[in-house]
Coordinates of C-alpha atoms and ligand atoms in Angstrom, one line a residue:
Chain U
M20 CA -54.0 49.2 -46.9
S21 CA -54.9 47.2 -50.3
E22 CA -53.8 43.6 -51.3
L23 CA -51.0 45.2 -53.8
A24 CA -49.7 48.0 -52.0
A25 CA -48.7 45.3 -49.5
T26 CA -47.1 43.5 -51.7
V27 CA -45.1 46.2 -53.4
G28 CA -44.5 47.2 -49.2
D29 CA -42.9 43.6 -48.6
T30 CA -40.7 43.4 -51.7
M31 CA -39.1 46.9 -50.8
V32 CA -38.7 45.4 -47.3
L33 CA -36.8 42.4 -48.6
A34 CA -35.1 43.9 -51.7
K35 CA -33.9 46.2 -49.1
R36 CA -32.5 43.5 -46.6
S37 CA -31.2 41.3 -49.7
L38 CA -29.1 44.6 -51.1
L39 CA -27.9 45.8 -47.6
R40 CA -26.4 42.3 -47.1
I41 CA -23.7 42.6 -50.7
P42 CA -21.7 45.4 -48.7
R43 CA -21.0 43.4 -46.0
A44 CA -20.1 40.9 -47.8
P45 CA -16.3 41.6 -49.9
D46 CA -16.8 37.8 -51.9
L47 CA -20.5 39.8 -53.1
V48 CA -18.5 43.3 -53.8
L49 CA -15.4 41.9 -55.8
A50 CA -18.0 39.8 -57.7
F51 CA -20.2 42.6 -58.4
T52 CA -17.5 44.7 -59.7
V53 CA -13.7 43.2 -60.5
Q54 CA -15.3 39.9 -61.9
P55 CA -16.5 41.7 -64.6
I56 CA -13.6 44.9 -65.5
M57 CA -11.3 41.2 -65.4
F58 CA -13.5 39.5 -67.8
V59 CA -13.7 43.1 -69.6
L60 CA -9.9 43.0 -70.1
L61 CA -9.1 39.3 -70.1
F62 CA -11.0 39.0 -73.2
V63 CA -9.9 41.8 -75.1
Y64 CA -6.8 41.5 -74.3
V65 CA -6.0 37.2 -74.0
F66 CA -8.8 36.5 -76.9
G67 CA -9.2 40.0 -78.7
G68 CA -6.5 39.1 -81.2
A69 CA -7.0 35.8 -82.1
I70 CA -10.9 35.3 -82.5
Q71 CA -12.4 37.6 -86.4
T72 CA -15.1 39.5 -86.0
P73 CA -14.9 41.2 -89.5
G74 CA -16.1 44.9 -90.2
Y75 CA -16.0 45.5 -86.5
D76 CA -13.5 46.1 -83.5
Y77 CA -13.5 42.9 -81.2
V78 CA -13.9 44.9 -78.4
D79 CA -17.3 46.6 -80.3
F80 CA -18.4 42.5 -80.7
L81 CA -17.8 41.2 -77.5
M82 CA -19.2 44.1 -74.9
P83 CA -23.2 43.1 -75.8
G84 CA -22.0 38.9 -75.3
I85 CA -20.1 40.1 -72.0
I86 CA -23.0 42.0 -70.3
V87 CA -25.3 39.5 -71.3
Q88 CA -23.4 36.7 -70.0
T89 CA -22.8 39.0 -66.7
V90 CA -26.2 40.1 -66.2
G91 CA -27.8 35.8 -67.0
F92 CA -24.8 34.9 -63.3
G93 CA -26.1 38.0 -61.4
G94 CA -29.4 36.1 -60.3
F95 CA -26.7 33.8 -58.8
V96 CA -26.9 36.2 -55.4
T97 CA -30.6 35.6 -55.3
A98 CA -29.9 31.3 -56.0
M99 CA -27.4 31.7 -52.6
G100 CA -29.5 34.2 -50.5
L101 CA -32.3 31.6 -50.3
A102 CA -30.7 28.6 -50.1
E103 CA -29.0 30.3 -47.0
D104 CA -32.5 31.1 -46.1
L105 CA -34.1 27.8 -46.1
K106 CA -31.1 26.4 -44.3
R107 CA -30.8 28.4 -41.3
G108 CA -34.5 28.4 -41.0
L109 CA -35.4 31.8 -42.4
I110 CA -37.7 30.6 -44.6
D111 CA -39.8 29.0 -42.2
R112 CA -39.7 32.3 -40.3
F113 CA -41.4 34.5 -43.6
R114 CA -43.5 31.9 -44.2
S115 CA -45.3 32.5 -40.2
L116 CA -45.7 36.0 -40.5
P117 CA -48.6 38.1 -42.8
M118 CA -46.3 38.7 -45.5
S119 CA -46.8 38.5 -48.8
R120 CA -47.1 34.8 -50.4
S121 CA -44.5 35.8 -53.0
A122 CA -42.7 38.5 -51.2
L123 CA -39.3 37.1 -51.0
L124 CA -38.8 35.9 -54.0
T125 CA -40.3 39.0 -55.6
G126 CA -38.0 40.7 -52.7
R127 CA -34.7 39.3 -53.8
T128 CA -35.2 39.0 -58.1
L129 CA -35.5 42.5 -57.4
A130 CA -32.5 43.2 -55.9
D131 CA -31.0 41.6 -58.7
V132 CA -32.2 44.2 -60.9
A133 CA -30.3 46.9 -59.1
T134 CA -26.7 44.9 -59.1
N135 CA -27.5 44.2 -62.3
V136 CA -27.6 47.8 -63.0
F137 CA -24.3 47.7 -61.1
S138 CA -22.8 45.9 -62.8
V139 CA -24.0 46.8 -66.4
A140 CA -22.9 50.4 -65.5
V141 CA -19.2 49.3 -64.5
M142 CA -18.7 46.7 -67.6
V143 CA -19.5 50.0 -70.2
A144 CA -17.4 52.5 -67.8
V145 CA -14.7 50.0 -68.6
G146 CA -15.2 49.1 -72.0
L147 CA -15.0 52.8 -73.0
L148 CA -11.7 53.2 -71.2
V149 CA -10.9 50.1 -73.4
G150 CA -12.7 51.7 -77.0
F151 CA -15.5 50.0 -76.8
R152 CA -18.4 52.9 -79.0
F153 CA -21.6 52.8 -79.0
T154 CA -23.1 53.3 -82.7
T155 CA -26.8 54.1 -82.8
G156 CA -28.7 56.2 -81.4
V157 CA -30.6 56.8 -77.5
V158 CA -33.3 55.4 -77.7
E159 CA -31.4 52.3 -79.2
V160 CA -28.8 52.1 -76.7
L161 CA -31.8 52.5 -73.9
A162 CA -33.5 49.6 -75.5
G163 CA -30.4 47.9 -75.5
F164 CA -30.4 48.0 -71.9
G165 CA -34.2 47.2 -71.5
V166 CA -33.2 44.2 -73.4
I167 CA -30.5 43.0 -71.2
L168 CA -31.9 43.5 -67.6
A169 CA -34.8 41.9 -68.3
F170 CA -32.8 38.6 -69.7
G171 CA -31.4 39.8 -66.2
Y172 CA -34.5 39.5 -64.4
A173 CA -35.7 36.0 -65.7
F174 CA -32.3 34.2 -65.1
S175 CA -32.7 35.1 -61.6
W176 CA -36.1 33.6 -61.3
V177 CA -34.4 30.9 -63.0
F178 CA -31.8 31.1 -59.8
A179 CA -34.2 31.1 -57.0
F180 CA -35.9 28.2 -58.1
V181 CA -32.4 26.4 -58.1
G182 CA -31.6 28.4 -54.7
L183 CA -35.1 27.1 -53.6
T184 CA -34.7 23.0 -54.9
A185 CA -30.7 22.6 -54.3
S186 CA -29.5 21.3 -51.4
S187 CA -27.0 23.6 -50.2
P188 CA -25.7 26.9 -50.5
E189 CA -23.3 25.7 -52.2
S190 CA -24.3 23.3 -54.8
A191 CA -27.3 26.3 -54.9
Q192 CA -24.3 27.9 -57.0
S193 CA -22.6 25.4 -58.8
L194 CA -25.4 24.0 -60.0
G195 CA -26.3 27.9 -61.6
F196 CA -23.0 27.7 -62.8
I197 CA -23.0 24.1 -64.3
A198 CA -26.8 25.8 -66.5
I199 CA -25.3 29.2 -67.5
F200 CA -21.2 28.5 -68.4
P201 CA -22.2 26.4 -71.2
L202 CA -25.1 28.4 -72.4
T203 CA -23.0 31.4 -72.6
F204 CA -20.1 29.9 -74.5
V205 CA -22.1 28.1 -76.9
S206 CA -23.9 31.4 -78.2
S207 CA -22.8 34.4 -80.0
A208 CA -21.5 36.6 -77.6
F209 CA -17.8 35.5 -77.7
V210 CA -17.4 34.6 -81.2
P211 CA -19.4 34.6 -84.3
I212 CA -21.7 31.4 -84.5
E213 CA -20.2 31.0 -88.1
S214 CA -16.6 29.5 -86.2
M215 CA -18.3 26.8 -84.6
P216 CA -19.1 23.2 -86.3
S217 CA -22.0 23.1 -88.0
W218 CA -24.1 21.0 -84.9
L219 CA -22.7 23.8 -82.3
Q220 CA -24.1 26.3 -84.8
G221 CA -27.4 24.6 -85.0
I222 CA -27.4 24.3 -81.0
A223 CA -26.1 28.3 -80.6
E224 CA -28.7 29.3 -83.3
V225 CA -31.7 29.1 -80.8
N226 CA -30.3 29.5 -77.3
P227 CA -31.9 32.3 -75.8
I228 CA -28.4 34.1 -74.7
T229 CA -27.6 34.3 -79.2
I230 CA -31.0 35.6 -79.7
T231 CA -30.3 38.5 -76.7
V232 CA -26.9 39.6 -77.9
D233 CA -27.5 39.4 -80.7
A234 CA -30.0 41.8 -79.9
V235 CA -28.2 44.1 -77.7
R236 CA -25.7 44.0 -80.2
G237 CA -27.8 45.4 -83.1
L238 CA -28.7 48.6 -80.7
F239 CA -25.4 49.1 -79.5
I240 CA -23.0 48.9 -82.7
G241 CA -25.5 48.9 -85.5
T242 CA -25.8 45.1 -86.3
P243 CA -28.4 44.2 -88.3
Y244 CA -30.8 41.5 -86.0
G245 CA -34.5 41.3 -87.7
N246 CA -36.8 40.7 -84.7
D247 CA -33.9 39.7 -82.0
A248 CA -35.1 42.1 -80.1
V249 CA -38.5 41.7 -79.6
I250 CA -37.7 37.3 -79.7
S251 CA -35.4 38.0 -76.7
L252 CA -38.1 39.3 -74.9
L253 CA -41.0 37.6 -75.3
W254 CA -38.0 35.1 -74.2
S255 CA -37.2 36.9 -70.6
L256 CA -41.1 36.8 -70.4
G257 CA -41.7 33.1 -70.8
L258 CA -38.8 32.8 -68.2
T259 CA -39.7 35.1 -65.9
L260 CA -43.6 33.2 -65.7
V261 CA -43.0 30.1 -66.2
F262 CA -39.8 30.2 -63.5
A263 CA -41.6 32.6 -61.1
W264 CA -44.5 30.1 -61.0
L265 CA -42.3 27.5 -60.0
S266 CA -40.1 29.1 -57.6
V267 CA -43.6 30.1 -55.3
T268 CA -45.1 26.9 -56.2
R269 CA -42.1 25.5 -53.9
Y270 CA -41.5 28.2 -51.6
R271 CA -45.0 27.9 -50.4
R272 CA -43.9 24.1 -49.4
A273 CA -40.7 24.4 -48.7
V274 CA -39.5 24.1 -44.6
T275 CA -36.1 24.4 -43.4
R276 CA -33.9 20.8 -43.4
Chain Y
M26 CA -58.3 11.7 -19.7
A27 CA -60.0 14.6 -19.2
A28 CA -58.2 17.2 -22.2
G29 CA -58.6 14.0 -24.6
A30 CA -62.1 14.6 -23.9
V31 CA -61.9 18.5 -23.8
A32 CA -60.2 18.7 -27.3
S33 CA -62.7 16.4 -28.9
C34 CA -65.3 19.1 -28.7
R35 CA -66.4 19.5 -31.9
P36 CA -67.5 23.0 -31.8
V37 CA -64.9 25.6 -32.1
N38 CA -64.0 26.6 -28.4
P39 CA -63.1 30.1 -28.0
E40 CA -62.2 29.5 -24.4
L41 CA -59.4 27.5 -26.2
A42 CA -56.5 29.3 -27.8
V43 CA -55.2 26.3 -29.8
E44 CA -57.2 23.1 -30.3
A45 CA -56.0 20.3 -32.4
T46 CA -58.0 17.1 -33.5
E47 CA -56.2 13.7 -33.8
L48 CA -53.3 16.1 -35.8
R49 CA -51.7 13.3 -38.7
K50 CA -48.6 13.5 -40.6
S51 CA -45.7 12.0 -42.3
Y52 CA -42.9 12.7 -44.2
G53 CA -42.5 9.3 -46.2
D54 CA -42.7 6.3 -44.6
V55 CA -41.9 8.6 -41.4
V56 CA -45.0 8.7 -39.5
A57 CA -43.8 12.3 -37.5
L58 CA -47.4 12.6 -35.7
A59 CA -49.7 9.6 -35.4
G60 CA -53.1 11.6 -34.2
V61 CA -52.6 14.2 -31.7
D62 CA -54.8 15.8 -29.6
L63 CA -54.2 19.2 -27.8
A64 CA -56.1 21.8 -26.4
V65 CA -54.5 24.7 -24.4
P66 CA -56.9 27.4 -22.8
A67 CA -56.1 31.1 -23.7
G68 CA -53.8 32.5 -21.6
S69 CA -51.9 29.0 -20.7
V70 CA -49.3 27.6 -21.2
L71 CA -48.9 24.2 -22.4
G72 CA -45.5 22.5 -22.2
L73 CA -44.8 20.0 -25.6
L74 CA -42.6 17.3 -24.0
G75 CA -40.7 14.9 -25.6
P76 CA -37.4 13.0 -26.8
N77 CA -35.5 13.6 -30.2
G78 CA -37.8 12.5 -33.5
A79 CA -41.1 12.8 -30.6
G80 CA -42.6 15.2 -33.8
K81 CA -42.3 18.2 -31.1
T82 CA -41.5 20.6 -34.1
T83 CA -43.7 18.8 -36.9
A84 CA -47.0 19.6 -34.6
V85 CA -45.4 23.9 -33.9
R86 CA -45.0 23.7 -37.8
I87 CA -48.8 22.5 -39.1
L88 CA -50.1 24.8 -35.6
T89 CA -47.9 27.7 -37.2
T90 CA -49.4 27.1 -41.0
L91 CA -45.5 26.6 -42.5
L92 CA -47.3 22.7 -43.4
P93 CA -50.7 21.2 -43.9
P94 CA -51.4 17.6 -41.9
D95 CA -51.9 14.9 -43.1
G96 CA -55.0 14.2 -41.3
G97 CA -57.3 15.9 -38.5
R98 CA -57.5 19.8 -38.2
A99 CA -56.5 22.6 -35.5
T100 CA -57.5 25.7 -34.9
V101 CA -55.3 28.9 -33.0
A102 CA -56.5 31.8 -32.0
G103 CA -60.1 30.9 -33.2
L104 CA -58.5 30.3 -36.3
D105 CA -58.3 27.2 -39.0
V106 CA -54.8 26.6 -39.8
V107 CA -55.6 25.6 -43.5
A108 CA -58.4 27.2 -44.4
D109 CA -57.5 30.6 -42.5
A110 CA -53.9 30.0 -42.3
V111 CA -53.6 33.8 -44.1
A112 CA -55.5 35.7 -40.9
L113 CA -53.7 33.7 -38.5
R114 CA -50.7 34.6 -39.8
S115 CA -50.9 37.7 -37.9
R116 CA -52.0 37.1 -35.0
I117 CA -49.0 33.8 -33.5
G118 CA -45.2 34.5 -32.6
L119 CA -42.7 31.8 -33.9
A120 CA -39.5 31.1 -32.5
G121 CA -38.2 28.2 -34.1
Q122 CA -35.9 25.4 -33.3
Y123 CA -32.6 27.1 -34.5
A124 CA -32.6 31.5 -34.5
A125 CA -34.2 32.6 -37.7
V126 CA -32.2 35.5 -37.7
D127 CA -30.3 36.9 -40.9
E128 CA -26.4 37.1 -40.3
N129 CA -25.9 39.9 -42.6
L130 CA -28.1 42.0 -41.0
T131 CA -28.0 44.2 -37.4
G132 CA -30.1 43.5 -34.8
F133 CA -32.2 46.1 -35.1
E134 CA -32.8 45.8 -38.7
N135 CA -33.5 42.1 -38.0
L136 CA -36.1 43.5 -35.9
E137 CA -37.1 46.3 -38.5
M138 CA -37.8 43.8 -40.9
V139 CA -39.8 41.9 -39.1
G140 CA -42.5 44.2 -37.7
R141 CA -42.5 45.8 -41.2
L142 CA -43.4 42.3 -42.8
Y143 CA -45.7 42.0 -40.2
R144 CA -47.2 45.4 -41.6
L145 CA -46.5 47.4 -38.2
G146 CA -45.6 50.4 -40.7
R147 CA -41.9 52.0 -40.5
G148 CA -42.0 53.9 -37.6
A149 CA -44.0 51.6 -35.6
A150 CA -41.5 48.6 -36.4
R151 CA -39.3 50.9 -35.2
G152 CA -40.3 52.1 -32.5
R153 CA -41.3 48.6 -31.8
A154 CA -37.5 47.1 -32.8
D155 CA -36.1 49.7 -30.2
E156 CA -38.3 48.8 -27.4
L157 CA -37.6 45.5 -27.5
L158 CA -33.6 45.5 -28.3
E159 CA -34.2 46.6 -25.0
R160 CA -36.3 45.0 -22.5
F161 CA -34.0 41.8 -24.4
E162 CA -30.5 43.5 -23.3
L163 CA -29.1 43.8 -26.5
T164 CA -29.3 47.2 -26.9
S165 CA -25.8 48.1 -27.5
A166 CA -25.1 45.2 -30.1
A167 CA -28.4 46.7 -31.7
K168 CA -26.2 48.0 -35.0
R169 CA -23.7 45.1 -35.2
L170 CA -24.2 42.6 -37.6
V171 CA -25.8 39.3 -35.8
R172 CA -22.7 37.3 -37.3
T173 CA -20.8 38.5 -34.3
Y174 CA -23.2 37.9 -32.2
S175 CA -23.3 34.8 -29.8
G176 CA -25.3 31.7 -29.4
G177 CA -27.3 33.4 -26.7
M178 CA -28.1 36.9 -28.1
R179 CA -28.8 35.1 -30.9
R180 CA -31.7 32.9 -29.7
R181 CA -33.0 36.1 -27.5
L182 CA -33.2 38.3 -30.2
D183 CA -35.1 35.2 -32.7
L184 CA -37.5 35.2 -29.3
A185 CA -38.0 39.3 -29.6
A186 CA -38.8 38.8 -33.3
A187 CA -41.6 36.4 -32.1
L188 CA -43.0 39.3 -30.3
V189 CA -42.8 42.1 -32.7
A190 CA -46.8 42.1 -33.7
D191 CA -47.2 41.8 -29.7
P192 CA -49.5 37.7 -30.8
P193 CA -51.8 36.6 -28.6
V194 CA -50.5 33.2 -29.2
L195 CA -46.9 32.3 -29.2
F196 CA -44.7 28.7 -30.6
L197 CA -41.7 28.7 -29.0
D198 CA -39.8 25.4 -29.9
E199 CA -36.9 24.3 -27.6
P200 CA -36.2 28.2 -26.6
T201 CA -33.7 27.9 -24.0
T202 CA -31.9 25.3 -26.0
G203 CA -28.1 25.7 -25.7
L204 CA -28.6 28.8 -23.1
D205 CA -25.9 29.6 -20.4
P206 CA -27.5 28.8 -16.6
R207 CA -28.5 33.3 -16.3
S208 CA -29.8 33.4 -20.3
R209 CA -32.5 30.6 -19.6
R210 CA -33.6 32.2 -16.3
G211 CA -34.0 35.3 -18.5
L212 CA -36.0 33.9 -20.9
W213 CA -38.0 32.2 -18.7
E214 CA -38.8 35.7 -17.0
T215 CA -39.5 37.6 -20.6
I216 CA -42.5 34.8 -20.9
E217 CA -43.5 34.8 -17.8
A218 CA -43.9 38.1 -18.4
R219 CA -46.0 37.9 -21.3
V220 CA -48.3 35.4 -20.0
A221 CA -49.8 37.5 -17.3
E222 CA -50.4 39.8 -20.0
G223 CA -52.6 36.9 -21.0
T224 CA -50.2 35.7 -24.1
T225 CA -51.1 31.8 -24.4
V226 CA -47.6 30.0 -25.3
L227 CA -47.3 26.6 -26.8
L228 CA -43.2 25.4 -25.9
T229 CA -40.9 22.6 -26.6
T230 CA -39.0 21.8 -24.9
Q231 CA -36.3 18.5 -23.3
Y232 CA -35.6 20.2 -20.2
L233 CA -38.2 19.0 -17.7
E234 CA -37.3 22.1 -15.3
E235 CA -38.6 24.6 -17.8
A236 CA -41.7 22.7 -18.1
D237 CA -42.0 22.2 -14.8
R238 CA -41.5 25.6 -14.2
L239 CA -43.0 27.5 -17.7
A240 CA -46.2 25.4 -18.5
D241 CA -49.7 25.1 -17.2
E242 CA -50.7 21.4 -18.7
I243 CA -47.8 19.5 -20.3
A244 CA -48.3 16.7 -22.8
V245 CA -45.6 14.0 -23.4
I246 CA -45.6 13.1 -27.0
D247 CA -43.7 9.9 -28.1
R248 CA -43.6 8.7 -31.5
G249 CA -46.0 11.6 -32.4
R250 CA -48.5 10.7 -29.8
V251 CA -49.1 12.2 -26.7
I252 CA -48.4 9.7 -24.2
A253 CA -49.6 11.7 -21.2
R254 CA -51.0 14.9 -20.2
G255 CA -51.5 17.2 -17.2
S256 CA -50.3 19.7 -15.0
A257 CA -46.2 18.5 -14.1
D258 CA -48.5 18.0 -9.8
E259 CA -51.0 15.3 -11.9
L260 CA -47.5 14.3 -13.3
K261 CA -45.9 13.0 -10.9
D262 CA -48.2 11.8 -8.7
R263 CA -49.0 9.2 -11.4
V264 CA -45.5 8.0 -11.3
G265 CA -46.2 7.3 -7.7
G266 CA -44.8 8.2 -4.2
E267 CA -41.4 8.8 -3.2
R268 CA -38.4 8.7 -5.1
L269 CA -35.0 6.5 -4.3
E270 CA -31.7 7.8 -5.9
V271 CA -28.8 5.7 -5.9
E272 CA -25.4 6.8 -7.5
L273 CA -22.9 3.9 -7.7
D274 CA -19.6 4.6 -7.2
D275 CA -19.1 1.9 -9.9
G276 CA -21.0 2.2 -13.6
L277 CA -20.8 -1.4 -14.4
A278 CA -22.0 -2.0 -11.4
V279 CA -25.5 -0.6 -12.6
E280 CA -27.3 -3.9 -13.5
R281 CA -26.2 -5.9 -10.5
A282 CA -27.7 -3.1 -8.2
V283 CA -30.8 -2.7 -10.4
A284 CA -31.4 -6.3 -9.6
A285 CA -31.0 -5.9 -6.3
L286 CA -33.4 -2.6 -6.1
S287 CA -36.1 -4.5 -8.3
P288 CA -37.9 -6.1 -5.3
M289 CA -38.4 -2.6 -3.4
A290 CA -40.7 -1.0 -6.6
D291 CA -43.4 -2.3 -8.4
E292 CA -42.1 -0.8 -11.4
A293 CA -38.7 -1.8 -12.7
P294 CA -35.5 0.5 -12.0
V295 CA -34.3 3.1 -14.3
A296 CA -30.6 3.1 -14.6
Q297 CA -28.8 6.6 -16.2
D298 CA -25.3 6.9 -15.9
R299 CA -24.0 5.6 -12.5
T300 CA -27.8 7.0 -11.0
V301 CA -30.3 4.5 -10.8
R302 CA -33.4 5.5 -9.4
L303 CA -37.2 3.7 -9.0
P304 CA -40.1 4.8 -6.9
V305 CA -40.5 3.0 -3.3
R306 CA -43.2 1.5 -1.6
R307 CA -43.0 2.6 1.9
R308 CA -40.4 5.7 2.7
G309 CA -39.4 4.4 5.9
G310 CA -37.1 2.2 5.5
A311 CA -36.2 2.8 2.8
I312 CA -33.0 3.6 2.5
A313 CA -31.8 0.9 5.5
E314 CA -33.2 -1.5 2.7
A315 CA -31.6 -0.5 -0.2
V316 CA -28.1 0.2 1.6
R317 CA -28.4 -3.6 2.6
R318 CA -29.6 -5.0 -0.5
L319 CA -27.0 -3.4 -2.6
G320 CA -24.7 -4.8 0.3
E321 CA -25.2 -8.3 -0.1
V322 CA -24.7 -7.8 -3.9
H323 CA -21.2 -6.2 -3.2
V324 CA -21.9 -2.6 -5.0
G325 CA -20.3 0.2 -3.5
I326 CA -22.8 3.7 -3.1
E327 CA -21.5 7.0 -3.9
D328 CA -25.0 9.0 -2.6
I329 CA -28.2 7.8 -1.5
T330 CA -31.5 10.7 -1.4
L331 CA -35.1 9.9 -1.2
R332 CA -37.0 12.2 -2.5
R333 CA -40.4 13.3 -4.3
P334 CA -40.7 12.6 -8.2
T335 CA -39.7 15.1 -10.2
L336 CA -40.9 15.9 -14.2
D337 CA -37.2 13.8 -15.0
D338 CA -38.7 10.3 -13.4
V339 CA -42.0 11.2 -15.5
F340 CA -40.4 11.5 -18.6
L341 CA -38.1 8.9 -17.7
S342 CA -40.5 6.1 -16.4
L343 CA -43.2 7.7 -19.5
T344 CA -40.8 7.2 -22.6
G345 CA -38.2 4.8 -21.4
R346 CA -40.6 2.1 -21.0
V347 CA -40.4 0.5 -24.3
A348 CA -36.3 0.9 -24.6
E349 CA -36.4 -0.9 -21.2
E350 CA -38.5 -3.8 -22.6
E351 CA -36.1 -4.2 -25.8
A352 CA -33.1 -3.8 -23.2
S353 CA -31.6 -6.1 -21.0
T354 CA -34.3 -8.7 -19.1
E355 CA -33.3 -9.6 -15.5
E356 CA -31.7 -13.8 -17.0
E357 CA -29.1 -10.8 -19.2
A358 CA -28.4 -8.8 -15.8
S359 CA -27.8 -11.9 -13.9
A360 CA -25.4 -13.7 -16.9
E361 CA -24.0 -10.4 -16.8
E362 CA -23.1 -10.4 -12.9
A363 CA -22.0 -14.0 -13.5
R364 CA -18.9 -12.6 -16.4
R365 CA -17.5 -10.0 -14.0
P366 CA -17.3 -10.5 -10.8
Q367 CA -13.8 -8.7 -11.2
E368 CA -16.1 -5.8 -10.6
V369 CA -17.3 -6.4 -6.7
A370 CA -16.6 -3.4 -5.0
A371 CA -16.6 -3.8 -1.4
P372 CA -19.6 -1.4 0.6
Ligands
ATP427 N1 -38.6 17.6 -43.5 C1 -38.7 15.9 -43.3 N2 -38.6 15.0 -44.2 C2 -38.6 13.9 -43.0 N3 -38.2 13.7 -42.1 C3 -38.6 14.3 -41.2 C4 -38.5 15.6 -41.7 N4 -38.9 16.5 -40.0 C5 -38.9 15.9 -39.5 N5 -39.1 14.4 -39.9 C6 -38.8 13.4 -39.0 O1 -40.2 12.8 -38.4 C7 -39.8 12.9 -36.7 C8 -40.1 13.9 -35.8 O2 -39.7 15.4 -36.4 P1 -40.2 16.6 -35.1 O3 -39.0 17.4 -36.1 O4 -40.8 17.2 -35.5 O5 -38.8 15.6 -34.2 P2 -39.2 16.9 -32.7 O6 -39.7 16.1 -31.8 O7 -38.8 18.2 -33.3 O8 -37.8 16.5 -32.5 P3 -36.2 17.2 -31.9 O9 -36.4 16.8 -30.5 O10 -34.7 16.6 -32.3 O11 -36.4 18.5 -32.0 C9 -38.7 12.6 -36.7 O12 -38.6 11.0 -37.2 C10 -38.0 12.9 -37.8 O13 -36.5 12.3 -38.1
MG428 MG1 -37.6 19.3 -32.8

């Protein structure tokens, strides 16, 4: 067996392990189903009347934003899982096995892609029920999902690093939220950035979440998006490379305790 | 020291399954290993015995490629733990100090996963999982999530995971800590069966009974150094002749008893709770003399026995020495005696 094939095999074994866990933990099932539904409904019905999005229904404006936010958080399972593996000594076991040195991380982040696909499907279904419509072609819509999943994957690697660095599973989760929450709110995800104070607009404009949301919005409902899709993909690639390298380096030295 | 001489033979000795020379490791200011030599002949069992913080786990982590040493070198199954780490991992099994099993998988899924990661292939991994669950009496719990397992069941599953690939060298870090006596004996039998089939085992333990039963050779490690090594019998001989063990009826009288009994031995008596142990020079009359001496200082005796030394004696006399010097000297002991005359117990 070539080393690459073996690495892929190890990754699959460990991705399966991560996925098996989800239906067995009721809180995770809620996190992947009820939470996104709740977000869509709350935003549409609570903020929908208050936020002005000239030329578009708020639900059409909102859906790309809320989907990007959700996949951005999707990697928290990786952060929590890795922190738990560290705490329970499983990292020691894995590191003593002849498996690929990155497989635990590629396995977990790959499992996140699967759960992100699931969450996105749930949200799109709920969105369609409350009035969201795609107004572009099939190719654009598919490209939009590609941009979303790439972005979610990149953030899984950020979370992987957080999970290996945090002192406990609980702090891994809250560290992740502290990092991502302000990022999603200081972006075009929920409100047009023109409505923010000007100093905040400057931050929001360079925020990769804004770029990604604008790209997805353009690909789903036809707003102008310039090069945002390409720039978003470059962000995802860059974050993935940097945090994969950081995480694998950290994993190789990680010891329980 | 004979074993030390073996370990310092520089060329890799194919007869040795584990060979470590001058291993050093520090965590910041904490010196965990201060130059440890180990030599485990293939097919034998080395017991690494030591108190908390002695460096046992650190040694195991270095030998299982988890941690690079700061200095020294080690080979396992003829492979260098640093340079040949990748090749080495398929030849070792590790059961760490804390059961490393996935709570959210079933027992079967845990073993299957480990088998796949040893690259056994799906069918082989499943077959092996069933076989090991059977051997460790976990078949009826095979389909249950591990988070519903008892501590002993987890430990057994953890050991089973270490055996998945039938590795020629096994590392077991305190394998029976937290097990009830029946499970402990079961585990010992499993380990003995592996050794009978030719597996080399390095196990750490705080239980002398365990080292006595399983280990061909014992290395006593304290504060990052090997302070004694040899077979259980050799170590017991080193501690010398018969041991007198006196259980007092009053724990507060221990220091007086130690002072009264110390002229009978070359070595200072060791006290633990209400029990005082000492090696005695002559067997004949030892009990009578001890009873008389304790009677003179009015210390009551609950039980008194004369026996061959156990590894406990070895352990306490080797690792307790420094602590003893730091603790009560004889003056302090007699000062104590003067302060508390009310504790005199009628024999
Ligand atoms: N990751 C770490 N960071 C800092 N210090 C550590 C670390 N691991 C171990 N130590 C220290 O190194 C020393 C040796 O620890 P080690 O775990 O090897 O002991 P041990 O013999 O296994 O003890 P125990 O019987 O308690 O398991 C101890 O003083 C411990 O506090
Ligand atoms: Mg230990």
